[in-house]
């Protein structure tokens, strides 16, 4: 190598190094934690199943994944931004299209930050799920699970896959991937057992489902998994007409958890208990029960909105309550309108779900 060439390399190398480190330092992802602490900023270099690693000028820090609420990724890419905007506006098909376009275009995916790619793939599947395109969503979740087995959204991906399978009655598809979840360790094994219970409950195999939920409760130390399993066990109690037991379990969950998901499900159980009680009453006592039930259901929309597992059912059941109230003397017009509005919300916001299909049928009866 000539002296002149060596001189040029020594001149250019520091500039290249500066450019690389400057670009690295310029990235400011924000890791928002569940405890409300000031979110650290820097470059997230790992968004893992058990921990997040973020690097900044002050050094590197790790945060347990279960303590993270969400990450604001510092990514400026047109299709990515279009997807996030569409998702925020509830335009799920448009959002899925933007994310899928990035994934499908080699130049775009090759230049997309690798540490954020698991989230990109997850969002593509999630938006298809929310848009009611359940077969495509299942394929997306399966692809995500296959490519990013050590990423933070693995539990949510399984949740979405199981829910999509339930919506399409494709129970075998979900059952086939649950062994992969068990392989991740004992806590995830309990989660897999919980999902088995959900699949059984969807098939109206209540006793078998209850056994799975009980097994999941005993097999986990994760407070949220334990609480959600208990609330699904309460659903089994409602189906078995043990309303007092279901009510007790839901009340205990409300006082013992700060998780939005748990609280939303607890209010859903309480609403369902009141709705069942209302059907057994007549006159003013029945009407009051329907009103009380509707308030429990609407709490989910007002306080914990966005939960795919609880909100569609809650809005549908609230509409059912107002449709029932509309049959009482002097209650017709305003409550008819409320029922129609809520059925419409279910159809618009949660297309492709069984709740949306039932809402379409019920809306014709109310009008």
Short mmCIF file of C-alpha atoms in Angstrom, two decimals:
data_model
loop_
_atom_site.label_atom_id
_atom_site.label_comp_id
_atom_site.label_asym_id
_atom_site.label_seq_id
_atom_site.Cartn_x
_atom_site.Cartn_y
_atom_site.Cartn_z
CA UNK A 1 0.00 0.00 0.00
CA UNK A 2 1.41 3.40 -0.93
CA UNK A 3 2.15 6.10 1.63
CA UNK A 4 -0.33 8.39 -0.10
CA UNK A 5 -3.11 5.79 0.11
CA UNK A 6 -2.35 5.08 3.78
CA UNK A 7 -2.52 8.80 4.46
CA UNK A 8 -5.93 9.04 2.83
CA UNK A 9 -7.26 6.07 4.85
CA UNK A 10 -6.02 7.58 8.12
CA UNK A 11 -7.67 10.85 7.13
CA UNK A 12 -11.01 9.31 6.15
CA UNK A 13 -11.32 6.66 8.89
CA UNK A 14 -11.86 9.08 11.80
CA UNK A 15 -14.50 10.90 9.77
CA UNK A 16 -16.32 7.61 9.06
CA UNK A 17 -16.13 6.66 12.73
CA UNK A 18 -17.47 10.08 13.73
CA UNK A 19 -20.33 9.74 11.26
CA UNK A 20 -21.24 6.29 12.58
CA UNK A 21 -21.11 7.27 16.25
CA UNK A 22 -22.95 10.52 15.57
CA UNK A 23 -25.74 8.66 13.79
CA UNK A 24 -25.89 6.17 16.66
CA UNK A 25 -26.05 8.94 19.26
CA UNK A 26 -28.61 10.93 17.27
CA UNK A 27 -31.22 8.17 17.53
CA UNK A 28 -33.52 8.84 20.48
CA UNK A 29 -35.98 6.05 21.10
CA UNK A 30 -38.13 6.51 24.19
CA UNK A 31 -38.83 3.54 26.47
CA UNK A 32 -42.05 4.28 28.37
CA UNK A 33 -42.33 2.19 31.53
CA UNK A 34 -45.46 1.02 33.33
CA UNK A 35 -44.42 2.62 36.63
CA UNK A 36 -44.56 6.12 35.11
CA UNK A 37 -40.89 6.89 35.69
CA UNK A 38 -39.13 9.33 33.38
CA UNK A 39 -38.59 7.28 30.20
CA UNK A 40 -34.94 6.77 29.26
CA UNK A 41 -33.91 7.90 25.79
CA UNK A 42 -31.26 6.54 23.48
CA UNK A 43 -30.98 3.79 20.93
CA UNK A 44 -32.86 0.58 21.72
CA UNK A 45 -30.50 -2.14 20.53
CA UNK A 46 -32.55 -5.05 21.87
CA UNK A 47 -36.31 -5.38 22.26
CA UNK A 48 -36.27 -8.84 23.77
CA UNK A 49 -38.66 -11.27 25.38
CA UNK A 50 -37.18 -10.76 28.84
CA UNK A 51 -35.28 -7.46 28.63
CA UNK A 52 -34.86 -4.20 26.74
CA UNK A 53 -31.38 -2.78 26.19
CA UNK A 54 -30.96 0.90 25.45
CA UNK A 55 -27.70 2.70 24.70
CA UNK A 56 -27.08 6.40 25.13
CA UNK A 57 -24.11 8.70 25.62
CA UNK A 58 -24.28 7.88 29.32
CA UNK A 59 -23.78 4.17 28.66
CA UNK A 60 -26.01 1.12 28.38
CA UNK A 61 -28.97 0.14 30.55
CA UNK A 62 -31.29 -2.86 30.63
CA UNK A 63 -34.96 -2.91 31.64
CA UNK A 64 -37.08 -6.00 32.25
CA UNK A 65 -39.53 -6.37 29.36
CA UNK A 66 -42.53 -6.83 31.64
CA UNK A 67 -41.90 -3.38 33.10
CA UNK A 68 -42.11 -1.69 29.67
CA UNK A 69 -45.39 -0.23 28.47
CA UNK A 70 -44.29 0.71 24.96
CA UNK A 71 -41.39 2.09 22.92
CA UNK A 72 -41.57 5.26 20.85
CA UNK A 73 -39.21 4.34 18.01
CA UNK A 74 -37.18 7.13 16.47
CA UNK A 75 -37.80 6.06 12.88
CA UNK A 76 -38.40 8.45 10.01
CA UNK A 77 -39.66 6.36 7.13
CA UNK A 78 -42.73 7.43 5.17
CA UNK A 79 -44.60 4.12 5.05
CA UNK A 80 -43.85 3.50 8.74
CA UNK A 81 -45.24 6.91 9.69
CA UNK A 82 -48.25 6.41 7.41
CA UNK A 83 -48.94 3.09 9.11
CA UNK A 84 -48.74 4.56 12.61
CA UNK A 85 -51.07 7.44 11.66
CA UNK A 86 -53.60 5.05 10.10
CA UNK A 87 -53.42 2.80 13.16
CA UNK A 88 -54.02 5.75 15.49
CA UNK A 89 -57.07 6.72 13.42
CA UNK A 90 -58.43 3.18 13.58
CA UNK A 91 -57.89 2.63 9.84
CA UNK A 92 -56.61 -0.88 10.37
CA UNK A 93 -56.60 -2.05 6.76
CA UNK A 94 -54.61 1.01 5.64
CA UNK A 95 -52.18 0.56 8.52
CA UNK A 96 -51.63 -3.11 7.72
CA UNK A 97 -51.05 -2.19 4.08
CA UNK A 98 -48.31 0.30 4.98
CA UNK A 99 -46.50 -2.14 7.26
CA UNK A 100 -46.85 -5.01 4.78
CA UNK A 101 -45.45 -2.81 2.02
CA UNK A 102 -42.25 -2.24 4.01
CA UNK A 103 -41.94 -5.96 4.70
CA UNK A 104 -42.52 -6.87 1.06
CA UNK A 105 -40.11 -4.36 -0.49
CA UNK A 106 -36.53 -5.61 -0.18
CA UNK A 107 -34.96 -2.13 -0.30
CA UNK A 108 -37.25 -0.91 2.46
CA UNK A 109 -36.94 -3.88 4.79
CA UNK A 110 -33.17 -4.06 4.28
CA UNK A 111 -32.78 -0.47 5.45
CA UNK A 112 -35.36 -0.70 8.27
CA UNK A 113 -33.73 -0.76 11.69
CA UNK A 114 -33.23 -4.45 12.58
CA UNK A 115 -33.96 -3.93 16.29
CA UNK A 116 -37.42 -2.54 15.38
CA UNK A 117 -38.29 -5.18 12.78
CA UNK A 118 -40.02 -7.51 15.28
CA UNK A 119 -42.43 -4.68 16.15
CA UNK A 120 -43.02 -3.97 12.44
CA UNK A 121 -43.98 -7.60 11.74
CA UNK A 122 -46.14 -7.74 14.86
CA UNK A 123 -48.01 -4.56 13.92
CA UNK A 124 -48.68 -5.84 10.41
CA UNK A 125 -50.37 -8.95 11.85
CA UNK A 126 -52.11 -7.03 14.65
CA UNK A 127 -53.65 -4.53 12.23
CA UNK A 128 -54.93 -7.34 10.01
CA UNK A 129 -56.46 -8.88 13.15
CA UNK A 130 -58.14 -5.62 14.11
CA UNK A 131 -59.36 -5.17 10.52
CA UNK A 132 -61.14 -8.52 10.73
CA UNK A 133 -58.89 -10.22 8.19
CA UNK A 134 -58.39 -13.18 10.48
CA UNK A 135 -56.90 -15.73 8.06
CA UNK A 136 -54.25 -13.23 6.95
CA UNK A 137 -53.69 -12.20 10.57
CA UNK A 138 -53.02 -15.80 11.60
CA UNK A 139 -50.43 -16.13 8.84
CA UNK A 140 -48.82 -12.87 9.99
CA UNK A 141 -48.69 -13.93 13.63
CA UNK A 142 -47.22 -17.30 12.64
CA UNK A 143 -44.55 -15.57 10.56
CA UNK A 144 -43.72 -13.25 13.44
CA UNK A 145 -43.48 -16.14 15.92
CA UNK A 146 -41.24 -18.06 13.54
CA UNK A 147 -38.86 -15.16 12.84
CA UNK A 148 -38.68 -13.43 16.23
CA UNK A 149 -39.05 -16.06 18.96
CA UNK A 150 -37.04 -13.95 21.43
CA UNK A 151 -38.90 -10.66 21.01
CA UNK A 152 -41.14 -8.80 23.41
CA UNK A 153 -44.40 -9.15 21.49
CA UNK A 154 -44.41 -12.95 21.52
CA UNK A 155 -47.18 -13.17 24.20
CA UNK A 156 -49.35 -10.66 22.32
CA UNK A 157 -48.77 -12.53 19.06
CA UNK A 158 -50.02 -15.77 20.60
CA UNK A 159 -52.97 -13.89 22.07
CA UNK A 160 -53.84 -12.49 18.65
CA UNK A 161 -53.38 -15.85 16.96
CA UNK A 162 -55.65 -17.61 19.46
CA UNK A 163 -58.31 -14.90 19.17
CA UNK A 164 -58.19 -15.00 15.36
CA UNK A 165 -58.51 -18.79 15.50
CA UNK A 166 -61.55 -18.46 17.76
CA UNK A 167 -63.16 -15.91 15.44
CA UNK A 168 -62.77 -18.31 12.50
CA UNK A 169 -63.38 -21.53 14.50
CA UNK A 170 -59.92 -22.67 13.35
CA UNK A 171 -59.06 -24.17 16.73
CA UNK A 172 -56.58 -26.69 15.33
CA UNK A 173 -54.42 -23.93 13.86
CA UNK A 174 -53.92 -22.27 17.25
CA UNK A 175 -53.52 -25.56 19.06
CA UNK A 176 -50.72 -26.49 16.66
CA UNK A 177 -48.47 -23.56 17.64
CA UNK A 178 -48.95 -23.67 21.42
CA UNK A 179 -46.15 -26.24 21.96
CA UNK A 180 -43.69 -23.58 20.72
CA UNK A 181 -44.91 -21.28 23.47
CA UNK A 182 -44.35 -23.97 26.10
CA UNK A 183 -40.74 -24.32 24.97
CA UNK A 184 -40.02 -20.77 26.19
CA UNK A 185 -40.25 -21.79 29.87
CA UNK A 186 -42.62 -22.43 32.76
CA UNK A 187 -44.36 -19.04 32.78
CA UNK A 188 -45.09 -19.36 29.09
CA UNK A 189 -46.24 -22.92 29.67
CA UNK A 190 -48.94 -21.57 31.98
CA UNK A 191 -49.89 -19.06 29.30
CA UNK A 192 -50.20 -21.91 26.77
CA UNK A 193 -52.48 -23.76 29.19
CA UNK A 194 -54.61 -20.63 29.54
CA UNK A 195 -54.94 -20.42 25.75
CA UNK A 196 -55.98 -24.07 25.64
CA UNK A 197 -58.72 -23.11 28.07
CA UNK A 198 -59.86 -20.27 25.84
CA UNK A 199 -60.05 -22.57 22.84
CA UNK A 200 -62.10 -25.10 24.82
CA UNK A 201 -64.41 -22.41 26.16
CA UNK A 202 -65.03 -21.14 22.63
CA UNK A 203 -66.12 -24.69 21.77
CA UNK A 204 -68.50 -24.62 24.77
CA UNK A 205 -66.50 -27.31 26.59
CA UNK A 206 -66.94 -25.45 29.87
CA UNK A 207 -65.77 -28.09 32.35
CA UNK A 208 -62.63 -28.88 30.35
CA UNK A 209 -61.92 -25.17 29.98
CA UNK A 210 -62.34 -24.59 33.72
CA UNK A 211 -59.80 -27.35 34.41
CA UNK A 212 -57.28 -25.66 32.11
CA UNK A 213 -57.79 -22.24 33.73
CA UNK A 214 -57.34 -23.80 37.18
CA UNK A 215 -54.14 -25.49 35.96
CA UNK A 216 -52.85 -22.18 34.57
CA UNK A 217 -53.50 -20.41 37.89
CA UNK A 218 -51.45 -23.00 39.75
CA UNK A 219 -48.66 -23.00 37.20
CA UNK A 220 -47.67 -19.34 37.16
CA UNK A 221 -46.19 -16.65 39.40
CA UNK A 222 -47.10 -13.93 36.90
CA UNK A 223 -49.79 -11.82 38.54
CA UNK A 224 -51.53 -10.84 35.30
CA UNK A 225 -51.64 -14.37 33.86
CA UNK A 226 -52.98 -15.64 37.19
CA UNK A 227 -55.65 -12.92 37.39
CA UNK A 228 -56.82 -13.30 33.78
CA UNK A 229 -57.03 -17.08 34.21
CA UNK A 230 -59.15 -16.54 37.34
CA UNK A 231 -61.47 -14.22 35.43
CA UNK A 232 -61.91 -16.74 32.63
CA UNK A 233 -62.67 -19.28 35.35
CA UNK A 234 -65.34 -16.81 36.50
CA UNK A 235 -66.77 -16.91 32.97
CA UNK A 236 -67.14 -20.66 33.41
CA UNK A 237 -68.97 -20.02 36.68
CA UNK A 238 -71.43 -17.72 34.90
CA UNK A 239 -72.10 -20.42 32.32
CA UNK A 240 -72.63 -22.83 35.22
CA UNK A 241 -75.09 -20.33 36.76
CA UNK A 242 -72.92 -19.73 39.82
CA UNK A 243 -73.26 -15.96 39.63
CA UNK A 244 -72.23 -15.31 43.24
CA UNK A 245 -68.88 -17.06 42.70
CA UNK A 246 -68.24 -15.18 39.46
CA UNK A 247 -69.05 -11.86 41.11
CA UNK A 248 -66.74 -12.59 44.04
CA UNK A 249 -63.83 -13.49 41.74
CA UNK A 250 -64.29 -10.35 39.65
CA UNK A 251 -64.47 -8.10 42.70
CA UNK A 252 -61.29 -9.65 44.10
CA UNK A 253 -59.51 -9.08 40.79
CA UNK A 254 -60.50 -5.40 40.80
CA UNK A 255 -59.14 -4.79 44.28
CA UNK A 256 -55.98 -6.84 43.72
CA UNK A 257 -54.70 -5.55 40.37
CA UNK A 258 -53.71 -2.30 38.68
CA UNK A 259 -53.45 -3.93 35.24
CA UNK A 260 -55.80 -2.35 32.70
CA UNK A 261 -56.33 -5.72 31.04
CA UNK A 262 -57.28 -7.38 34.32
CA UNK A 263 -59.56 -4.52 35.40
CA UNK A 264 -61.31 -4.47 32.02
CA UNK A 265 -62.01 -8.20 32.23
CA UNK A 266 -63.21 -7.85 35.82
CA UNK A 267 -65.77 -5.19 34.83
CA UNK A 268 -66.81 -7.43 31.94
CA UNK A 269 -67.52 -10.28 34.37
CA UNK A 270 -69.46 -7.98 36.71
CA UNK A 271 -71.48 -6.69 33.77
CA UNK A 272 -72.27 -10.21 32.62
CA UNK A 273 -73.36 -11.19 36.13
CA UNK A 274 -75.73 -8.21 36.31
CA UNK A 275 -77.03 -8.95 32.82
CA UNK A 276 -77.81 -12.53 33.81
CA UNK A 277 -79.53 -11.30 36.98
CA UNK A 278 -81.57 -8.79 34.96
CA UNK A 279 -82.99 -11.54 32.75
CA UNK A 280 -84.31 -13.26 35.87
CA UNK A 281 -86.14 -10.12 37.13
CA UNK A 282 -89.19 -8.21 35.91
CA UNK A 283 -90.39 -4.61 36.10
CA UNK A 284 -88.27 -1.88 37.69
CA UNK A 285 -85.81 -4.29 39.37
CA UNK A 286 -84.97 -5.73 35.95
CA UNK A 287 -84.60 -2.27 34.42
CA UNK A 288 -82.23 -1.17 37.18
CA UNK A 289 -80.13 -4.29 36.70
CA UNK A 290 -79.88 -3.59 32.96
CA UNK A 291 -78.75 -0.02 33.68
CA UNK A 292 -76.18 -1.23 36.21
CA UNK A 293 -74.89 -3.83 33.75
CA UNK A 294 -74.58 -1.25 30.98
CA UNK A 295 -72.47 0.96 33.25
CA UNK A 296 -70.08 -1.91 33.95
CA UNK A 297 -69.73 -2.62 30.24
CA UNK A 298 -69.23 1.04 29.33
CA UNK A 299 -66.49 1.44 31.96
CA UNK A 300 -64.33 -0.79 29.75
CA UNK A 301 -64.75 1.52 26.76
CA UNK A 302 -64.25 4.69 28.83
CA UNK A 303 -61.38 3.59 31.06
CA UNK A 304 -59.58 0.70 29.35
CA UNK A 305 -60.40 1.07 25.65
CA UNK A 306 -58.59 -0.88 22.98
CA UNK A 307 -58.52 -4.35 24.52
CA UNK A 308 -59.48 -6.78 21.73
CA UNK A 309 -60.47 -9.49 24.20
CA UNK A 310 -62.91 -7.44 26.26
CA UNK A 311 -64.05 -4.26 24.47
CA UNK A 312 -66.02 -5.75 21.53
CA UNK A 313 -68.02 -7.94 23.90
CA UNK A 314 -68.50 -5.06 26.35
CA UNK A 315 -69.88 -2.69 23.69
CA UNK A 316 -72.13 -5.42 22.31
CA UNK A 317 -73.47 -6.31 25.75
CA UNK A 318 -74.04 -2.62 26.59
CA UNK A 319 -76.10 -2.37 23.39
CA UNK A 320 -78.07 -5.44 24.47
CA UNK A 321 -78.82 -3.75 27.79
CA UNK A 322 -80.15 -0.59 26.14
CA UNK A 323 -82.19 -2.63 23.66
CA UNK A 324 -83.77 -4.45 26.62
CA UNK A 325 -84.41 -1.17 28.50
CA UNK A 326 -86.08 0.26 25.36
CA UNK A 327 -88.88 -2.30 25.80
CA UNK A 328 -89.95 -0.76 29.13
CA UNK A 329 -92.67 1.96 29.17
CA UNK A 330 -91.39 5.47 28.33
CA UNK A 331 -87.86 4.21 27.65
CA UNK A 332 -88.09 3.46 23.95
CA UNK A 333 -86.57 6.23 21.80
CA UNK A 334 -83.42 7.28 23.63
CA UNK A 335 -82.39 3.74 24.49
CA UNK A 336 -83.09 2.49 20.99
CA UNK A 337 -80.67 5.12 19.71
CA UNK A 338 -78.05 4.12 22.28
CA UNK A 339 -78.35 0.47 21.31
CA UNK A 340 -78.05 1.22 17.58
CA UNK A 341 -75.07 3.52 18.16
CA UNK A 342 -73.21 0.89 20.20
CA UNK A 343 -73.97 -1.92 17.76
CA UNK A 344 -72.63 0.37 15.04
CA UNK A 345 -69.44 0.96 17.03
CA UNK A 346 -68.86 -2.79 17.31
CA UNK A 347 -69.37 -3.27 13.56
CA UNK A 348 -67.13 -0.33 12.64
CA UNK A 349 -64.31 -0.85 15.11
CA UNK A 350 -64.16 -4.64 15.36
CA UNK A 351 -65.11 -6.01 11.93
CA UNK A 352 -64.70 -9.70 11.37
CA UNK A 353 -65.42 -10.60 14.99
CA UNK A 354 -68.37 -12.71 16.05
CA UNK A 355 -69.56 -9.69 18.02
CA UNK A 356 -69.73 -7.58 14.86
CA UNK A 357 -71.75 -10.27 13.06
CA UNK A 358 -74.19 -10.52 15.98
CA UNK A 359 -74.40 -6.72 16.18
CA UNK A 360 -75.47 -6.54 12.52
CA UNK A 361 -78.25 -9.03 13.17
CA UNK A 362 -79.40 -7.35 16.40
CA UNK A 363 -79.40 -3.84 14.93
CA UNK A 364 -82.15 -4.84 12.51
CA UNK A 365 -84.31 -5.97 15.41
CA UNK A 366 -83.88 -2.73 17.36
CA UNK A 367 -84.76 -0.32 14.57
#
